[in-house]
Coordinates of C-alpha atoms in Angstrom, one line a residue:
Chain A
X1 CA 80.9 30.8 -13.9
X2 CA 84.2 30.9 -12.7
X3 CA 83.1 32.6 -9.8
X4 CA 80.6 29.7 -8.9
X5 CA 83.6 27.2 -9.2
X6 CA 85.5 29.4 -6.7
X7 CA 82.4 29.1 -4.6
X8 CA 81.9 25.5 -4.7
X9 CA 85.5 25.0 -3.9
X10 CA 85.4 27.5 -0.9
X11 CA 82.4 25.4 0.2
X12 CA 84.3 22.2 0.1
X13 CA 87.2 23.8 2.2
X14 CA 84.7 24.9 4.8
X15 CA 83.0 21.3 5.0
X16 CA 86.4 19.8 5.2
X17 CA 87.6 22.1 7.8
X18 CA 84.3 21.8 10.0
X19 CA 84.8 18.1 9.7
X20 CA 88.3 18.2 10.9
X21 CA 87.0 19.9 13.9
X22 CA 84.4 17.3 14.7
X23 CA 87.1 14.9 14.2
X24 CA 89.4 16.3 16.6
X25 CA 86.8 16.6 18.9
X26 CA 86.0 13.0 18.7
X27 CA 89.1 12.0 19.3
X28 CA 90.0 14.1 22.2
X29 CA 87.1 14.4 24.0
X30 CA 86.7 17.4 26.1
X31 CA 85.5 15.9 29.2
X32 CA 84.8 17.7 32.7
X33 CA 82.8 15.3 33.9
X34 CA 79.5 16.7 32.9
X35 CA 77.7 14.9 30.4
X36 CA 77.0 17.0 27.2
X37 CA 79.5 19.6 27.5
X38 CA 81.8 19.9 24.4
X39 CA 83.9 22.2 23.2
X40 CA 81.9 23.0 19.9
X41 CA 85.1 23.2 17.7
X42 CA 83.1 23.2 14.5
X43 CA 81.0 25.9 15.8
X44 CA 84.2 28.0 14.9
X45 CA 84.0 27.1 11.4
X46 CA 80.2 27.8 11.2
X47 CA 80.8 31.4 13.0
X48 CA 83.7 32.4 10.4
X49 CA 81.6 31.1 7.4
X50 CA 78.6 33.7 8.9
X51 CA 80.8 36.6 8.1
X52 CA 82.5 34.8 4.8
X53 CA 79.5 33.4 3.0
X54 CA 75.8 33.8 2.2
X55 CA 73.3 32.8 4.7
X56 CA 72.0 29.8 2.8
X57 CA 75.1 28.2 2.2
X58 CA 76.2 28.6 5.7
X59 CA 72.8 26.5 6.5
X60 CA 74.1 23.8 3.9
X61 CA 77.4 23.7 5.6
X62 CA 75.8 23.2 8.8
X63 CA 73.8 20.6 7.8
X64 CA 76.0 18.7 5.5
X65 CA 78.7 18.9 8.5
X66 CA 76.4 17.4 11.0
X67 CA 75.2 14.5 8.6
X68 CA 78.7 13.5 7.8
X69 CA 80.3 13.9 11.3
X70 CA 77.0 11.9 12.4
X71 CA 78.0 8.9 10.0
X72 CA 81.4 9.0 10.6
X73 CA 81.9 9.4 14.5
X74 CA 78.4 9.4 15.9
X75 CA 74.8 7.8 15.2
X76 CA 71.3 8.7 13.9
X77 CA 70.4 10.0 17.1
X78 CA 73.3 12.2 17.7
X79 CA 72.7 13.5 14.1
X80 CA 69.0 14.4 15.4
X81 CA 70.4 16.2 18.5
X82 CA 73.3 18.3 16.5
X83 CA 71.0 19.3 14.0
X84 CA 68.4 20.5 16.5
X85 CA 71.0 22.4 17.9
X86 CA 72.6 23.7 15.0
X87 CA 70.2 24.9 13.2
X88 CA 69.0 26.9 16.5
X89 CA 72.1 28.3 17.0
X90 CA 72.7 29.1 13.8
X91 CA 69.4 31.0 13.3
X92 CA 70.2 33.0 16.7
X93 CA 73.5 33.9 15.5
X94 CA 72.4 35.0 12.0
X95 CA 69.8 37.1 13.8
X96 CA 72.1 38.6 16.1
X97 CA 74.6 39.1 13.3
X98 CA 72.0 42.3 12.4
X99 CA 72.6 44.0 15.6
X100 CA 75.4 46.3 15.4
X101 CA 76.4 46.4 19.0
X102 CA 77.1 42.7 18.9
X103 CA 80.4 41.6 18.0
X104 CA 81.7 38.1 16.9
X105 CA 82.3 36.8 20.4
X106 CA 78.7 37.7 21.5
X107 CA 77.8 35.8 18.5
X108 CA 79.7 32.7 19.2
X109 CA 78.7 33.0 23.0
X110 CA 74.9 33.0 21.7
X111 CA 75.6 30.3 19.4
X112 CA 77.1 27.7 22.1
X113 CA 74.5 28.5 24.3
X114 CA 71.3 28.0 21.9
X115 CA 73.3 24.9 20.4
X116 CA 73.1 23.4 24.3
X117 CA 69.5 24.8 24.1
X118 CA 68.3 23.1 21.0
X119 CA 69.8 19.8 21.9
X120 CA 68.4 19.8 25.3
X121 CA 64.7 20.6 23.3
X122 CA 65.2 17.5 21.2
X123 CA 66.1 15.6 24.3
X124 CA 63.1 16.6 25.6
X125 CA 60.9 15.7 22.9
X126 CA 62.5 12.6 22.0
X127 CA 62.8 11.2 25.6
X128 CA 59.5 12.6 26.5
X129 CA 60.6 14.0 30.0
X130 CA 61.1 17.4 31.5
X131 CA 63.8 15.9 33.9
X132 CA 66.7 16.9 31.2
X133 CA 65.8 20.3 32.0
X134 CA 67.6 20.1 35.1
X135 CA 71.0 20.4 33.1
X136 CA 69.8 23.5 31.6
X137 CA 71.5 26.1 33.8
X138 CA 74.8 24.0 33.5
X139 CA 74.6 23.7 30.0
X140 CA 74.1 27.5 29.4
X141 CA 77.2 28.1 31.8
X142 CA 79.2 26.0 29.5
X143 CA 78.0 27.1 26.5
X144 CA 79.0 30.5 27.6
X145 CA 82.5 29.6 28.2
X146 CA 83.0 27.6 25.3
X147 CA 81.1 30.4 23.2
X148 CA 83.5 32.8 24.5
X149 CA 86.7 30.9 23.6
X150 CA 85.4 29.9 20.2
X151 CA 84.5 33.6 19.7
X152 CA 87.9 34.7 20.4
X153 CA 89.6 32.4 18.2
X154 CA 86.9 33.1 15.6
X155 CA 88.0 36.6 15.6
X156 CA 91.6 35.9 15.4
X157 CA 90.5 33.7 12.4
X158 CA 88.7 36.4 10.3
X159 CA 91.1 39.0 11.0
X160 CA 93.6 36.6 9.3
X161 CA 91.1 36.0 6.4
X162 CA 90.3 39.5 5.6
X163 CA 91.4 39.4 2.4
X164 CA 89.6 36.3 1.2
X165 CA 86.4 36.7 -0.1
X166 CA 83.9 34.3 -1.2
X167 CA 81.1 35.4 -3.3
X168 CA 79.2 36.2 -0.2
X169 CA 77.5 39.3 -0.2
X170 CA 80.2 39.4 2.3
X171 CA 80.0 42.6 3.8
X172 CA 81.6 42.4 7.4
Chain B
X1 CA 83.8 43.1 23.5
X2 CA 81.3 45.5 22.3
X3 CA 78.2 46.2 24.6
X4 CA 76.0 43.9 23.3
X5 CA 78.1 41.2 23.9
X6 CA 78.0 42.2 27.9
X7 CA 74.2 42.2 27.4
X8 CA 74.1 38.6 25.9
X9 CA 76.6 37.4 28.5
X10 CA 74.5 39.1 31.6
X11 CA 71.0 37.8 30.3
X12 CA 72.7 34.4 30.0
X13 CA 74.3 34.5 33.6
X14 CA 70.6 35.6 35.3
X15 CA 69.0 33.0 33.6
X16 CA 71.3 30.4 34.5
X17 CA 71.2 31.8 38.0
X18 CA 67.5 31.6 38.1
X19 CA 67.7 27.8 37.0
X20 CA 70.2 26.8 39.5
X21 CA 68.3 28.8 42.2
X22 CA 64.9 26.8 41.1
X23 CA 66.9 23.4 41.2
X24 CA 68.5 24.1 44.5
X25 CA 65.2 25.4 46.2
X26 CA 63.1 22.5 44.9
X27 CA 65.7 19.5 45.1
X28 CA 66.4 19.7 48.6
X29 CA 64.0 17.1 50.2
X30 CA 65.0 13.7 50.8
X31 CA 64.2 11.4 48.1
X32 CA 62.2 8.5 48.4
X33 CA 61.5 6.8 45.0
X34 CA 63.4 5.9 41.8
X35 CA 61.5 6.0 38.9
X36 CA 62.9 4.3 35.6
X37 CA 61.2 4.9 32.3
X38 CA 62.3 4.0 29.0
X39 CA 60.8 5.8 26.0
X40 CA 58.7 8.3 28.2
X41 CA 56.7 5.2 29.9
X42 CA 57.6 4.4 33.3
X43 CA 58.6 0.7 33.7
X44 CA 59.3 0.6 37.3
X45 CA 59.5 2.5 40.7
X46 CA 61.3 1.3 43.4
X47 CA 62.2 2.5 46.9
X48 CA 65.7 4.1 47.4
X49 CA 66.0 2.6 50.7
X50 CA 66.3 -1.1 49.3
X51 CA 69.4 -2.2 47.5
X52 CA 68.7 -4.0 44.3
X53 CA 69.8 -4.1 40.7
X54 CA 67.3 -3.4 37.7
X55 CA 68.2 -5.0 34.4
X56 CA 66.3 -3.2 31.4
X57 CA 66.2 -4.4 27.9
X58 CA 68.4 -7.0 27.1
X59 CA 70.9 -5.5 29.6
X60 CA 71.2 -2.5 27.6
X61 CA 71.2 -1.0 31.1
X62 CA 72.0 -2.0 34.7
X63 CA 70.4 0.3 37.2
X64 CA 72.0 -0.2 40.7
X65 CA 70.3 1.1 44.0
X66 CA 72.8 1.2 47.0
X67 CA 72.9 2.8 50.4
X68 CA 70.4 4.9 49.3
X69 CA 71.9 6.2 46.1
X70 CA 71.1 5.1 42.3
X71 CA 73.7 4.6 39.8
X72 CA 74.0 3.6 36.0
X73 CA 76.1 0.3 36.8
X74 CA 76.5 -0.5 33.2
X75 CA 75.1 0.4 29.8
X76 CA 75.8 -1.0 26.3
X77 CA 75.8 2.5 24.6
X78 CA 78.8 3.9 22.9
X79 CA 79.5 7.0 25.1
X80 CA 78.6 5.7 28.5
X81 CA 77.3 9.1 29.6
X82 CA 75.0 7.7 32.0
X83 CA 77.6 5.6 33.6
X84 CA 80.0 8.2 34.1
X85 CA 77.5 10.4 35.8
X86 CA 77.8 8.6 39.0
X87 CA 75.3 8.1 42.0
X88 CA 72.3 10.2 42.3
X89 CA 70.0 10.6 45.4
X90 CA 68.7 14.0 45.5
X91 CA 65.0 14.6 44.5
X92 CA 64.7 15.6 41.2
X93 CA 67.9 14.5 40.2
X94 CA 68.1 12.0 37.2
X95 CA 70.3 9.7 34.9
X96 CA 69.9 9.6 31.5
X97 CA 70.8 7.4 28.9
X98 CA 70.0 8.9 25.2
X99 CA 70.9 6.2 23.1
X100 CA 68.5 3.9 25.1
X101 CA 66.0 6.7 25.9
X102 CA 66.3 5.3 29.3
X103 CA 65.6 7.8 32.1
X104 CA 66.0 7.2 35.7
X105 CA 64.6 9.8 38.1
X106 CA 64.8 10.2 41.8
X107 CA 61.6 11.5 43.3
X108 CA 60.4 12.3 47.1
X109 CA 58.4 9.7 48.5
X110 CA 55.5 11.8 49.9
X111 CA 54.7 14.8 48.3
X112 CA 52.8 16.7 51.0
X113 CA 52.0 20.5 50.8
X114 CA 53.8 20.9 54.1
X115 CA 57.0 19.7 52.7
X116 CA 56.9 21.6 50.0
X117 CA 55.9 24.6 51.8
X118 CA 58.8 24.2 54.6
X119 CA 61.6 24.2 52.3

């Protein structure tokens, strides 16, 4: 029972952290002139959570973050896009986590790229045009770079969180 | 960085390069018409040569065609990403305003087989 409470508190901390990351990103837009290119700070929290929490909890964390951040800083459409990107990226990252030769950096890179792909697919569905596909290579490269940066930071963050365990089945 | 990481990076780079290559090869011919659509439906086609302004909805978006280029002059959406995109003129390029579901695409006027082959 005590364990359950601790988990709930940890979940809350992670949600708060992810929201702060979304907030910082909304405050300081990481704009380099290409629309849709973002740093994806919140992905940092998701990547770390992937190593520290159970998978259903990470999915819950992702959905809660996207919906809250959407209501606070975005709109309904941005929720839809973020959700598509987030869920696809999380699923890919979870899958890659099972492969032993892939480290956190690789996982984060794939997460960044597939976040963009998910949003692009959602854009293709809602705007009903395949023209958005011309962004595809640009967004892949940007996802690669931001994913790499996030991966490096996640690695540092995780090594500092080594002694903290949530009831995760948190085998690393 | 482990081996798997490099494989992931490699695959992404290769796919992105193929993507760039496709757009580079197909997007070179001079464009002729501007196609504007909203909610997936085409609402207007205009020649790129003639200067004009196109107003969409209640002035939600104002598209300007000038000197053979198109740009989103103004938009009522919060982020203005479409406005920041600037001018487009090449075949296949587009400006997209996601909040209003407005897409502006530049297409080549003539689509003969010879054009495609010589490119």
